[in-house]
Each structure stands twice: as structure tokens, then as C-alpha cells.
């Protein structure tokens, strides 16, 4: 066992005052109380008459049923199953005794309730284990007191307490009432990894039954008496702002329309938080009785927009520091972006890292290989369009909606509506996808403002077109790689220069930094009024494709096998690293390449199959893919992807495989088709007839996922398998066609060629 | 506005709505059957798939005026207890990630198996390519359809 001091995050273990009589404080969900006709199908453990709150994360019923809170919001990564698994493991209960619940937003109890950055499991690992372990310890203490035996002699197994010498036993439920009154122990034992019986053993998605039977799980499914439907109209082009509604009276008099008005999302001079990104802070809101009626009004409304002038906005950092962000005027177009990026790339960039003497090495090179790769803006296109329910009554705001981080919007709402955070209650509903988009939850503030002005509770819904044209995209990027080869084809120097609109994608300290004596990394960026945001490993998901394509080109030029070449570089980085700030573990990096090489049978591809390999490190985890592709009727068909991942301990293996499969499919889709272009500030794509998404027939025929066995604490999985798949696609396509693709999307955004 | 008699999951409902209202919004806003999802509104993503007289249709693009007096089945009515072979196979393969598109996927898959009890990969691709899953669960969907086919 591992002793662990519980002072870490001790506030989470604050016990509620009223421990007897239900203690529903922690599980309270005001929204679920007003949902229509709940599940017709009974599932899960029997409900007790009374719950006893042992700590913020769990309560135990007198019948032994345990409810475990998932502190972070769920967007499909399955933490609502895997987080309670971690607690249940240390609590030492049977998984079948557990009910999983989404915790309410409560920073005091649950800290930063954020889903994103592949940080869910890794950031909660220790705290969730402790929540289970401290509760187990308190139950043992309660049993020891009840039986008048030393606590050290009380053991547990599968939700039961035992005192072997006196042959006594009791269920957790019998001791829960007393346990809940005991002090939180200063120190607790954690299980040895080898003793895990829940962690590392696949458990089914706790909400699967509700999902497959169409139960209301999403904010968009919420209805309540008096609720109206709200929609917004935003400027059609980035670079424009609201002026006036031209036919206000006409629209207001349409059937079912309750009100129509402009809203202003921020007060003048408001210092935005880093996640208050919003291209359209002034909108028109339409409120009506039904969705279809509001859609008709939305079609009929005529709004005057005008171009805005250059401005700067103040942005607040997490430490209270402020910076300014320049927002240029203008109606931007993709063609102009591409020209500007080429010009920027030709100018000297900002040097971020320089090892050895790259200039000298390039000067004495026998051969210099230079390649430039680029990728367009991408829209998230979560299947559940942006939406949010809001009710404003008696100076209180209730919000229920899909969001990745309630802590990032609460203060913004409070500032705008002259309230305190205590006046704002945010319920985190299951998200119909997130991918980074829902970390920027301006729509929650919009819903609250609309509800306030309309004087009725509203469910704000963006149409698909609103969702796709609202901004917060993955930026457009470009990277130029250069390699200097010596007389004997040896790698003398490596140079990467990367930039984008409006941010650089460069990670200067990532591989192959550390593996090459002479290394230079430069970056640049260009301002834009098109808003950007996180997108399943932004920056990484471009850099991996570019870098892993270039390494393949380099291996070919040097006459080396692509995997051998990468492993040679990694061996150098492990044995004799160049520089000091290399941000990866070369041995773990090599580990996934070796595993994928062996599992894919790298040296024996099937006849007619074109293979591409790629590996990348991001979000603290390592992933490598071998992608097998054939060409049928001039059309690339992905036969199989073999994948190796090192993300430390895997909590829920089958769900982890599912996530990796999803990342692979998502990556192939974006590599083949993903693209958002602009003409005079207007997004050229507005819905799925124009924005090409990967579909069943283009998904790999088979995906074979392997995890490196590890006793390292979990490091993250949502993002890591995604970036390297772009490189695997590019490298396989090159093998298949003999032609290297430099610009994403590789197949264009239309239908498949042929 | 006009009055329509709708048969949904074996129950009869009376609604008074604009004849152009897509049946999706009648189901969701008027009948409070919210299992059928809105994804695109133009029959491109399949999230709103329902059965009309046993045939899979995109409810976002089917006006209520054309749905009246026809037998409509939604995800809520696919089976009494959530035990349709497709629903069970979905759970066996633990298909869903976010889950938003899955009702539409299941309705498409159930319609496919009704027409073709033992579909080939090509049959599955042809039917299911009208349903987008942004989380990328396609390989599991395909495996689940095969499991359901084997069991039904």
C-alpha cells in the first residue's frame, strides 16, 4: 500500500453539515427534477431510503448503494464511468453497487471542473483515489468503534467490513451513518496497482441505456412550463457588427413570436478572460413559442450590419495579468490569407530555440531538403449544436447547458449582469461533443441575457448554420521544414519555421529537438478578426502531420526505413540529448513506435497495401499509428489502422480503445476533408452539405489499438491519438500515389475523387 | 395552422401547427419526444432519423402535412423496454461516446436490418453513410449491426 497525505485538496473532503436524513445537498440537480417522464426502464442498483455524505465525492445509502460524483463535465470521453471507477476502486466496493452522477458546479468542493486538454483523468487521479480511500478509512473507523476493536484489524472487501478475530462483518451501508460523522483521516492507504480490480477492467458506459433508448440527456432536450425558444442572428461576416433591425415590427408580429431585440454580451471596457473569445458580441435575439416559428422569424428578419474599425481588447490571464489583443478591421478571405502566410513565412521569424550552429551546418551541407506544409481553418461541428437553457428570477440565474468549464464563464456572467458568482447556478449537461469548442461558452451568457430581457425562461439554440459560422475555429497554419544533409547523407541540421493566423503552432522543445546537434525553431503569426480556439490538440494536430510527413521525406532521402530513422533519432535524444528543455521522454516515445511496428507487422505489409507510419507526443502521452491504405476505383480506402499508445495506467480499457478509435476516425476525416474557407469575411460553408465530414464508408475497415503496459499515473488520452493520424494518412497516401500532399485537406473537401 | 392526427409509437396525437413544420419539431416541441435529435435541418446528418411506415426518414425535412395518418416510430418507441436487437448490440459493443447521434444511427440500423437481415459491409456503408458520428464510432456501429443481425 502507498501512504498518502490527504492534505492535498482537503477542501474537497469538507463534509456537509446535515449528514443524516438524506443529505441530498451534493446530488441535487434542479434541472433533472423538472424533466418529463424519466426512464421507463429501471437500471442500476437499488435506491436506499437515506444517503450519508461521506465526502463531496460520494454518499452511501443504508443499503450499501454508493453514489459517486463525477466532478468534470462529460462530452463523450466517458469520464462519467471512469472517474467513479477510480473512487470505487479505493473505496473497495463492487462496481454493481455504484450509481454515477454528474456533480453540480461547485468550485469549493470540486475545484476546477474542466474537461479538456486531455486532463480529466490525470488531473483527478490522485483526488479521486483519495476520496475513495478516505471514505474506506472512515468506514473502517466506524466499524472499529462499533465493534470496539482496533481499526488496524478491520479489513474490507467488496463493500463489506470484516473483523476476522471476532468473526464480525457488516456492509458499508450499516456503518455509513456513523462514518459520515467521523473526522477525515490525516493519512490513508492507497491500493497497490497490482491489486486493482476495477481500474484496468472494462466497464460499460453508465449512460448507455439512456442513450440507446432516447432518454433526455442533453440540454437541448430540456422543456419546462413557460419556457420559450430563443435563437440568435449574428453578423454574416467576420469583421462586421450590428447596427439595427430593419423590420422589427414585422418580425415581432409573426406567429408565435414573443420578442425580438439586440443584446450586447459584454459591458464596454470589460476585461475578457482567456476563454471569453467571441467574434460577435452584439447579436439579435428572437424569442418565440416553438422552434419552427422562431426559425421562420429568423428567415424573415432583416438586420443591418456594418464593418468595424481596428480595435484592441483587454484579455485577463489566469494570474490576473492582463494583455491586449489586436482585432484588425476588414473582411478576410482565404486567398489573401494564403498570400499573407507565404509572405510572413519568407520573413525572418522569432527564434524560439537554437541549438549548436544551424546556420553553419546549413552552409556546409551537401544537400538541403525544404518542404512547406499547410492546413486550413477547421470548424468543430459538434453534433449537438450550441445551446443553453437559462432562467432569470429574483436576481438569480439558473443555467443548464453543455460546457467544458463552468468556472470560465461564471465570472463573466456575474460581471455582465451585476451579480455575484453565488447568484449563478450552472448545471453541466452531457455534451453532444465538445472537442474544445465548449470551453468558450459565451452562449451561456447570451442565454441568460435573453431570458432576462424576454422575461421568460429560454432555451437558446443555434441552428447548424449559426454554429458553423460563429467562429472559434482551429486556426490555419503553415510550417516550413529544412534539413541539412552531409556528404555521407548524415543529418547535420534541422530547421522548423511555423506560423499561423492568428497563432503559431510551434512547439520548439518537442521532438526532434533534442535529437539533432544543430537545431533552429522559429515562429510567426498574423492578426485576424476570425476567432480561434482549442480543437482536439490545436497546434499539435497540425504540427504532427507536417513534422511526421517531413521525417518520412527525410528518411526516404537518406535511404532509411521510416521507423528505424525515427528510432535512431530517439535513441540519440535518450542517450545524449541536445539542449535541456526537451519536453518528451525519448524512451516512451520509442516505446510506442516499437509496439506499433511489432503489432502491425511493419516489415510484412499485405500485397497491394500502402503503409504510412507516424508518431507524436502531446498532452503528456505518446501515440503511434501504422495506417494501411489501398486504392479502389481511384479512391483511397483505409483498410486498417494499428495504433500504439502510452498514456500511463488505463482506467477503463474498452472505453479507452473507443476513444482512440474515435480520434483516429476524426483525424482521417479532417486530413481527407476538413476545411473552412472564407470569402470577404463570410465562411464559405454553413452546413453539412458543404462541410465534408467523414462518414461510415470512409472510416477504416479495422482499427487495432494497443496500450503500453504501464504503472505511470494516467497522462491523458482524448487528444494524443488524434495528431499523429494526419501524418500516417499523408505518408500512406504518398506511398499509394507517389505524390506528396502538402496542403490539407488531402482529398479536397468535396466528394472522393473518382 | 392546421390540425393533424399523428400516430407516433402506437399512440394517436392531435396537433395544431403550420403545415410546413418538419415532423422533427412536432415530435420535440409539441409531443416532447426529444430522443429524435436536430443536427443539421437539411437531411445531411441523420441525427433526426425516424421510421415512417417502417421506412427510415429524416424527420427534419419531412413536413407534418406529409406525416399525418402514417405510422411514425421514434427511438422511444423502437422497443418497449429498450431491448431491440440493435439497442442491445449497441450496449454490447459500448458504441456511444457523446451519444448525441446514436438515436439516429440506431433508427437507420434498425431499418436496414428490417430490409436486409444479413447486410454485407457494402450494405451497411450504403445505409449508414447518411448518419454522421462526429465522435467517430463508425467501426463499433458496423460491428454492432453485425451482432444485431446475427441475433435477430
Coordinates of N, CA and C in Angstrom, one line a residue, chain A residues 574-748:
Chain A
X574 N 17.7 10.1 -26.2 CA 17.7 9.4 -24.9 C 19.1 9.3 -24.3
X575 N 20.0 8.9 -25.2 CA 21.4 8.7 -24.7 C 22.2 10.0 -24.5
X576 N 22.0 10.9 -25.3 CA 22.9 12.1 -25.3 C 22.1 13.3 -25.8
X577 N 21.1 13.7 -25.0 CA 20.2 14.7 -25.5 C 20.8 16.0 -25.8
X578 N 20.4 16.7 -26.8 CA 20.9 18.0 -27.1 C 20.0 19.0 -26.4
X579 N 20.5 20.0 -25.8 CA 19.7 21.0 -25.1 C 19.1 20.5 -23.8
X580 N 18.4 21.4 -23.1 CA 17.9 21.0 -21.8 C 16.4 20.9 -21.6
X581 N 15.7 21.5 -22.5 CA 14.2 21.7 -22.2 C 13.4 20.7 -23.1
X582 N 14.0 19.6 -23.5 CA 13.2 18.7 -24.3 C 12.0 18.2 -23.5
X583 N 10.8 18.3 -24.1 CA 9.6 18.1 -23.3 C 9.0 16.7 -23.4
X584 N 9.8 15.8 -23.9 CA 9.3 14.4 -24.1 C 10.3 13.4 -23.5
X585 N 9.7 12.2 -23.3 CA 10.6 11.1 -22.7 C 10.9 10.2 -23.9
X586 N 12.1 10.3 -24.4 CA 12.5 9.6 -25.6 C 12.2 8.1 -25.6
X587 N 12.4 7.5 -24.4 CA 12.2 6.0 -24.3 C 10.7 5.7 -24.5
X588 N 9.8 6.5 -23.9 CA 8.4 6.2 -24.0 C 8.0 6.5 -25.5
X589 N 8.6 7.5 -26.1 CA 8.3 7.8 -27.5 C 8.7 6.6 -28.4
X590 N 9.9 6.1 -28.2 CA 10.4 5.0 -28.9 C 9.5 3.7 -28.6
X591 N 9.0 3.7 -27.4 CA 8.2 2.5 -27.0 C 7.0 2.3 -27.8
X592 N 6.3 3.4 -28.1 CA 5.0 3.3 -28.9 C 5.4 2.9 -30.4
X593 N 6.5 3.5 -30.9 CA 6.9 3.1 -32.3 C 7.3 1.7 -32.4
X594 N 8.0 1.2 -31.4 CA 8.3 -0.3 -31.4 C 7.1 -1.1 -31.3
X595 N 6.2 -0.7 -30.4 CA 5.0 -1.5 -30.2 C 4.1 -1.5 -31.5
X596 N 4.0 -0.4 -32.1 CA 3.2 -0.3 -33.3 C 3.9 -1.1 -34.5
X597 N 5.2 -1.0 -34.5 CA 5.9 -1.7 -35.6 C 5.7 -3.2 -35.4
X598 N 5.7 -3.7 -34.2 CA 5.6 -5.2 -34.0 C 4.1 -5.6 -34.2
X599 N 3.2 -4.8 -33.7 CA 1.8 -5.2 -33.8 C 1.3 -5.1 -35.2
X600 N 1.8 -4.2 -36.0 CA 1.4 -4.0 -37.4 C 2.1 -5.0 -38.3
X601 N 3.1 -5.6 -37.9 CA 4.0 -6.4 -38.8 C 4.5 -5.5 -39.8
X602 N 5.2 -4.5 -39.4 CA 5.6 -3.4 -40.2 C 6.4 -3.8 -41.5
X603 N 7.2 -4.8 -41.3 CA 8.0 -5.2 -42.5 C 7.3 -6.2 -43.4
X604 N 6.1 -6.6 -43.1 CA 5.4 -7.5 -44.0 C 4.0 -7.0 -44.3
X605 N 3.9 -5.9 -45.0 CA 2.6 -5.4 -45.4 C 1.9 -6.4 -46.4
X606 N 0.6 -6.4 -46.3 CA -0.1 -7.3 -47.3 C 0.1 -6.7 -48.7
X607 N 0.0 -7.6 -49.7 CA 0.2 -7.1 -51.1 C -0.9 -6.1 -51.5
X608 N -0.4 -5.1 -52.2 CA -1.4 -4.0 -52.6 C -1.7 -3.0 -51.5
X609 N -1.1 -3.2 -50.3 CA -1.4 -2.2 -49.2 C -0.3 -1.2 -49.1
X610 N -0.6 0.0 -49.0 CA 0.4 1.1 -48.9 C 0.3 1.6 -47.4
X611 N 1.5 1.6 -46.8 CA 1.6 1.9 -45.4 C 2.2 3.2 -45.0
X612 N 1.6 3.9 -44.0 CA 2.2 5.1 -43.5 C 2.4 5.0 -42.0
X613 N 3.5 5.4 -41.5 CA 3.7 5.4 -40.1 C 3.8 6.9 -39.6
X614 N 3.4 7.1 -38.3 CA 3.5 8.4 -37.7 C 3.5 8.2 -36.2
X615 N 4.2 9.1 -35.5 CA 4.1 9.1 -34.0 C 4.2 10.5 -33.5
X616 N 3.6 10.7 -32.4 CA 3.7 12.1 -31.8 C 3.5 12.0 -30.3
X617 N 4.0 13.0 -29.7 CA 3.8 13.2 -28.2 C 3.1 14.5 -28.0
X618 N 2.0 14.5 -27.3 CA 1.3 15.7 -26.9 C 0.5 15.4 -25.7
X619 N 0.1 16.4 -24.9 CA -0.7 16.2 -23.7 C -0.2 15.1 -22.8
X620 N 1.1 15.0 -22.7 CA 1.8 14.1 -21.8 C 1.7 12.6 -22.2
X621 N 1.1 12.3 -23.4 CA 1.0 10.9 -23.8 C 1.7 10.7 -25.2
X622 N 1.9 9.5 -25.5 CA 2.6 9.1 -26.7 C 1.7 8.2 -27.6
X623 N 1.6 8.5 -28.9 CA 0.8 7.6 -29.8 C 1.5 7.4 -31.1
X624 N 1.4 6.2 -31.6 CA 1.9 5.9 -32.9 C 0.9 5.1 -33.7
X625 N 0.9 5.4 -35.0 CA -0.1 4.7 -35.9 C 0.7 4.1 -37.1
X626 N 0.2 2.9 -37.5 CA 0.5 2.5 -38.9 C -0.8 2.4 -39.6
X627 N -0.9 3.1 -40.7 CA -2.1 3.2 -41.5 C -1.9 2.4 -42.8
X628 N -2.8 1.5 -43.1 CA -2.8 0.7 -44.3 C -3.9 1.2 -45.2
X629 N -3.5 1.4 -46.5 CA -4.4 2.0 -47.4 C -4.3 1.3 -48.7
X630 N -5.5 1.1 -49.3 CA -5.5 0.6 -50.7 C -6.2 1.6 -51.6
X631 N -6.0 1.5 -52.9 CA -6.7 2.4 -53.8 C -7.7 1.5 -54.6
X632 N -9.0 1.9 -54.5 CA -10.0 1.2 -55.2 C -10.8 2.2 -56.0
X633 N -10.9 2.0 -57.3 CA -11.5 2.9 -58.2 C -11.0 4.4 -58.0
X634 N -9.7 4.5 -58.0 CA -9.1 5.8 -57.8 C -9.4 6.4 -56.4
X635 N -9.8 5.6 -55.5 CA -10.3 6.2 -54.2 C -9.5 5.5 -53.1
X636 N -8.9 6.3 -52.2 CA -8.2 5.7 -51.1 C -9.1 5.0 -50.1
X637 N -8.8 3.8 -49.8 CA -9.6 3.1 -48.8 C -8.7 2.7 -47.6
X638 N -9.1 3.2 -46.4 CA -8.2 2.9 -45.3 C -8.6 1.5 -44.8
X639 N -7.8 0.5 -45.0 CA -8.1 -0.8 -44.6 C -8.0 -1.0 -43.1
X640 N -6.9 -0.5 -42.6 CA -6.6 -0.8 -41.2 C -5.7 0.3 -40.6
X641 N -6.0 0.6 -39.3 CA -5.0 1.4 -38.6 C -4.6 0.6 -37.3
X642 N -3.3 0.4 -37.2 CA -2.8 -0.2 -36.0 C -2.2 1.0 -35.1
X643 N -2.6 1.0 -33.9 CA -2.3 2.1 -33.0 C -1.6 1.6 -31.7
X644 N -0.6 2.3 -31.3 CA 0.0 2.1 -30.0 C 0.0 3.3 -29.2
X645 N -0.4 3.2 -27.9 CA -0.5 4.4 -27.1 C 0.2 4.2 -25.7
X646 N 0.9 5.1 -25.3 CA 1.4 5.1 -23.9 C 0.8 6.3 -23.2
X647 N -0.2 6.0 -22.4 CA -0.9 7.1 -21.6 C -0.9 6.8 -20.1
X648 N 0.1 6.0 -19.7 CA 0.2 5.6 -18.3 C -0.9 4.5 -18.1
X649 N -1.3 4.4 -16.8 CA -2.4 3.5 -16.4 C -3.7 3.7 -17.2
X650 N -4.2 2.7 -17.8 CA -5.5 2.9 -18.5 C -6.6 2.4 -17.5
X651 N -7.6 3.4 -17.3 CA -8.6 3.1 -16.2 C -9.7 2.2 -16.8
X652 N -10.2 2.5 -18.0 CA -11.3 1.7 -18.5 C -11.0 1.3 -19.9
X653 N -10.3 0.1 -20.1 CA -9.7 -0.2 -21.3 C -10.5 -0.1 -22.6
X654 N -11.8 -0.7 -22.5 CA -12.5 -0.7 -23.7 C -13.0 0.7 -24.1
X655 N -13.3 1.5 -23.1 CA -13.7 2.9 -23.4 C -12.5 3.7 -23.9
X656 N -11.3 3.3 -23.5 CA -10.1 4.0 -23.9 C -9.8 3.6 -25.4
X657 N -10.1 2.3 -25.7 CA -10.0 1.9 -27.1 C -11.0 2.7 -28.0
X658 N -12.2 2.8 -27.5 CA -13.2 3.6 -28.2 C -12.8 5.0 -28.5
X659 N -12.2 5.6 -27.5 CA -11.7 7.0 -27.6 C -10.6 7.1 -28.7
X660 N -9.7 6.1 -28.6 CA -8.6 6.1 -29.6 C -9.2 5.9 -31.0
X661 N -10.1 5.0 -31.1 CA -10.7 4.7 -32.5 C -11.4 6.0 -33.0
X662 N -12.0 6.7 -32.1 CA -12.7 8.0 -32.4 C -11.7 9.0 -32.9
X663 N -10.6 9.1 -32.2 CA -9.5 10.1 -32.5 C -9.0 9.8 -33.9
X664 N -8.8 8.5 -34.2 CA -8.3 8.0 -35.5 C -9.3 8.4 -36.6
X665 N -10.5 8.1 -36.4 CA -11.5 8.4 -37.4 C -11.7 9.9 -37.6
X666 N -11.7 10.6 -36.6 CA -11.8 12.1 -36.6 C -10.6 12.6 -37.4
X667 N -9.4 12.1 -37.1 CA -8.2 12.6 -37.8 C -8.2 12.3 -39.3
X668 N -8.6 11.1 -39.6 CA -8.7 10.7 -41.0 C -9.7 11.6 -41.7
X669 N -10.8 11.9 -41.1 CA -11.8 12.7 -41.7 C -11.3 14.1 -41.9
X670 N -10.6 14.7 -40.9 CA -10.1 16.1 -41.1 C -8.9 16.1 -42.1
X671 N -8.1 15.1 -42.1 CA -7.0 15.0 -43.0 C -7.5 14.9 -44.5
X672 N -8.5 14.1 -44.7 CA -9.1 14.0 -46.0 C -9.9 15.2 -46.5
X673 N -10.8 15.7 -45.6 CA -11.9 16.6 -46.0 C -11.9 17.9 -45.2
X674 N -11.4 18.0 -44.0 CA -11.7 19.1 -43.1 C -11.2 20.5 -43.7
X675 N -12.1 21.4 -43.8 CA -11.6 22.7 -44.3 C -12.8 23.8 -44.2
X676 N -12.4 24.9 -43.6 CA -13.3 26.0 -43.7 C -12.6 27.2 -44.3
X677 N -13.2 27.7 -45.4 CA -12.6 28.8 -46.1 C -13.5 30.0 -46.0
X678 N -13.0 31.2 -46.4 CA -13.7 32.5 -46.2 C -13.6 33.3 -47.5
X679 N -14.7 34.0 -47.7 CA -14.7 34.9 -48.8 C -15.3 36.2 -48.3
X680 N -14.5 37.3 -48.3 CA -14.9 38.6 -47.7 C -15.5 38.4 -46.3
X681 N -14.9 37.7 -45.5 CA -15.3 37.5 -44.1 C -16.3 36.5 -43.9
X682 N -17.0 36.0 -44.9 CA -18.1 35.1 -44.8 C -17.5 33.6 -44.9
X683 N -17.8 32.8 -43.9 CA -17.5 31.4 -44.0 C -18.1 30.8 -45.3
X684 N -17.4 30.1 -46.1 CA -17.9 29.5 -47.3 C -18.8 28.3 -47.1
X685 N -18.7 27.7 -45.8 CA -19.5 26.5 -45.6 C -20.4 26.8 -44.3
X686 N -21.6 26.3 -44.5 CA -22.6 26.7 -43.4 C -23.3 25.4 -42.8
X687 N -23.2 24.3 -43.6 CA -23.9 23.1 -43.1 C -23.2 21.9 -43.7
X688 N -23.7 20.7 -43.4 CA -23.0 19.5 -43.8 C -23.1 19.2 -45.2
X689 N -24.0 19.9 -46.0 CA -24.0 19.7 -47.4 C -22.7 20.3 -48.1
X690 N -22.1 21.3 -47.3 CA -20.9 21.9 -47.9 C -19.7 21.5 -47.1
X691 N -19.8 21.3 -45.8 CA -18.7 21.0 -44.9 C -18.6 19.5 -44.9
X692 N -17.6 18.9 -45.5 CA -17.5 17.5 -45.6 C -17.0 16.8 -44.3
X693 N -17.8 15.9 -43.8 CA -17.4 15.2 -42.6 C -17.1 13.7 -43.0
X694 N -16.3 13.1 -42.3 CA -16.1 11.7 -42.6 C -17.3 10.9 -42.3
X695 N -17.6 9.9 -43.1 CA -18.8 9.1 -43.0 C -18.4 7.6 -42.9
X696 N -19.4 6.8 -42.6 CA -19.1 5.4 -42.4 C -18.3 4.7 -43.5
X697 N -18.6 5.0 -44.8 CA -17.9 4.3 -45.9 C -16.4 4.7 -46.0
X698 N -16.0 5.9 -45.3 CA -14.6 6.3 -45.4 C -13.8 6.0 -44.1
X699 N -14.5 5.4 -43.2 CA -13.8 5.0 -41.9 C -13.0 3.8 -42.2
X700 N -11.9 3.6 -41.4 CA -11.1 2.4 -41.6 C -12.0 1.1 -41.4
X701 N -11.6 0.1 -42.2 CA -12.3 -1.1 -42.1 C -12.0 -1.8 -40.7
X702 N -10.8 -1.6 -40.2 CA -10.5 -2.1 -38.9 C -9.5 -1.2 -38.2
X703 N -9.6 -1.1 -36.9 CA -8.7 -0.4 -36.0 C -8.3 -1.3 -34.9
X704 N -7.0 -1.3 -34.7 CA -6.4 -2.3 -33.8 C -5.6 -1.4 -32.8
X705 N -6.1 -1.3 -31.6 CA -5.5 -0.4 -30.6 C -4.7 -1.1 -29.5
X706 N -3.5 -0.7 -29.2 CA -2.7 -1.4 -28.2 C -2.2 -0.3 -27.2
X707 N -2.2 -0.6 -25.9 CA -1.7 0.3 -24.9 C -0.4 -0.3 -24.3
X708 N 0.6 0.5 -24.1 CA 1.8 0.1 -23.5 C 1.4 -0.2 -22.0
X709 N 1.8 -1.3 -21.5 CA 1.5 -1.6 -20.1 C 2.4 -0.7 -19.3
X710 N 1.7 -0.1 -18.3 CA 2.4 1.0 -17.6 C 1.9 1.1 -16.1
X711 N 2.8 1.5 -15.2 CA 2.4 1.8 -13.9 C 2.6 3.3 -13.6
X712 N 2.7 4.0 -14.7 CA 2.8 5.5 -14.6 C 1.4 6.0 -14.4
X713 N 1.2 7.0 -13.6 CA -0.1 7.6 -13.4 C -0.7 8.0 -14.7
X714 N -2.0 8.0 -14.9 CA -2.6 8.3 -16.2 C -2.2 9.7 -16.7
X715 N -1.9 9.8 -18.0 CA -1.5 11.1 -18.5 C -2.4 11.7 -19.5
X716 N -3.4 11.1 -20.0 CA -4.3 11.8 -20.9 C -4.5 11.0 -22.2
X717 N -5.7 11.0 -22.8 CA -6.0 10.2 -23.9 C -6.9 10.9 -25.0
X718 N -7.6 11.9 -24.6 CA -8.6 12.4 -25.6 C -7.9 13.0 -26.8
X719 N -6.8 13.6 -26.6 CA -6.1 14.2 -27.7 C -5.0 13.4 -28.4
X720 N -4.1 12.8 -27.6 CA -2.9 12.2 -28.1 C -3.0 11.3 -29.4
X721 N -4.1 10.4 -29.5 CA -4.1 9.6 -30.8 C -4.5 10.4 -32.0
X722 N -5.0 11.6 -31.8 CA -5.5 12.4 -33.0 C -4.4 13.1 -33.8
X723 N -3.5 13.8 -33.3 CA -2.5 14.5 -34.1 C -1.7 13.6 -35.1
X724 N -1.2 12.4 -34.6 CA -0.3 11.7 -35.5 C -1.0 11.0 -36.6
X725 N -2.3 10.9 -36.5 CA -3.0 10.2 -37.6 C -2.9 11.0 -38.9
X726 N -2.8 12.3 -38.8 CA -2.6 13.2 -40.0 C -1.4 12.8 -40.8
X727 N -0.3 12.5 -40.0 CA 1.0 12.1 -40.6 C 0.9 10.7 -41.3
X728 N 0.2 9.8 -40.6 CA 0.0 8.5 -41.1 C -0.7 8.5 -42.4
X729 N -1.8 9.3 -42.5 CA -2.6 9.4 -43.7 C -1.7 10.0 -44.8
X730 N -1.0 11.0 -44.5 CA -0.1 11.7 -45.5 C 0.9 10.7 -46.1
X731 N 1.5 10.0 -45.2 CA 2.6 9.1 -45.6 C 2.1 7.9 -46.4
X732 N 0.9 7.4 -46.0 CA 0.3 6.3 -46.8 C -0.1 6.7 -48.1
X733 N -0.7 7.9 -48.2 CA -1.1 8.5 -49.5 C 0.0 8.7 -50.4
X734 N 1.2 9.1 -49.9 CA 2.4 9.3 -50.7 C 2.8 7.9 -51.3
X735 N 2.8 6.9 -50.4 CA 3.1 5.5 -50.9 C 2.2 5.1 -52.0
X736 N 0.9 5.4 -51.8 CA -0.1 4.9 -52.8 C 0.0 5.6 -54.1
X737 N 0.3 6.9 -54.1 CA 0.2 7.8 -55.3 C 1.5 8.2 -55.8
X738 N 2.6 8.1 -55.0 CA 3.9 8.7 -55.4 C 3.9 10.2 -55.4
X739 N 2.9 10.8 -54.9 CA 2.8 12.2 -54.9 C 2.6 12.7 -53.4
X740 N 3.4 13.6 -53.0 CA 3.3 14.1 -51.6 C 2.3 15.2 -51.5
X741 N 1.4 15.1 -50.5 CA 0.4 16.1 -50.3 C 0.9 17.1 -49.3
X742 N 0.9 18.4 -49.6 CA 1.5 19.4 -48.8 C 0.4 20.3 -48.1
X743 N -0.8 20.3 -48.7 CA -1.8 21.2 -48.2 C -3.0 20.3 -47.8
X744 N -3.5 20.5 -46.6 CA -4.7 19.8 -46.2 C -5.9 20.7 -46.6
X745 N -7.1 20.1 -46.9 CA -7.3 18.7 -46.8 C -6.8 17.9 -48.0
X746 N -6.3 16.7 -47.8 CA -5.6 16.0 -48.8 C -6.5 15.6 -50.0
X747 N -7.8 15.3 -49.7 CA -8.6 14.9 -50.9 C -9.5 16.1 -51.3
X748 N -9.3 17.3 -50.8 CA -10.2 18.4 -51.1 C -11.4 18.2 -50.3

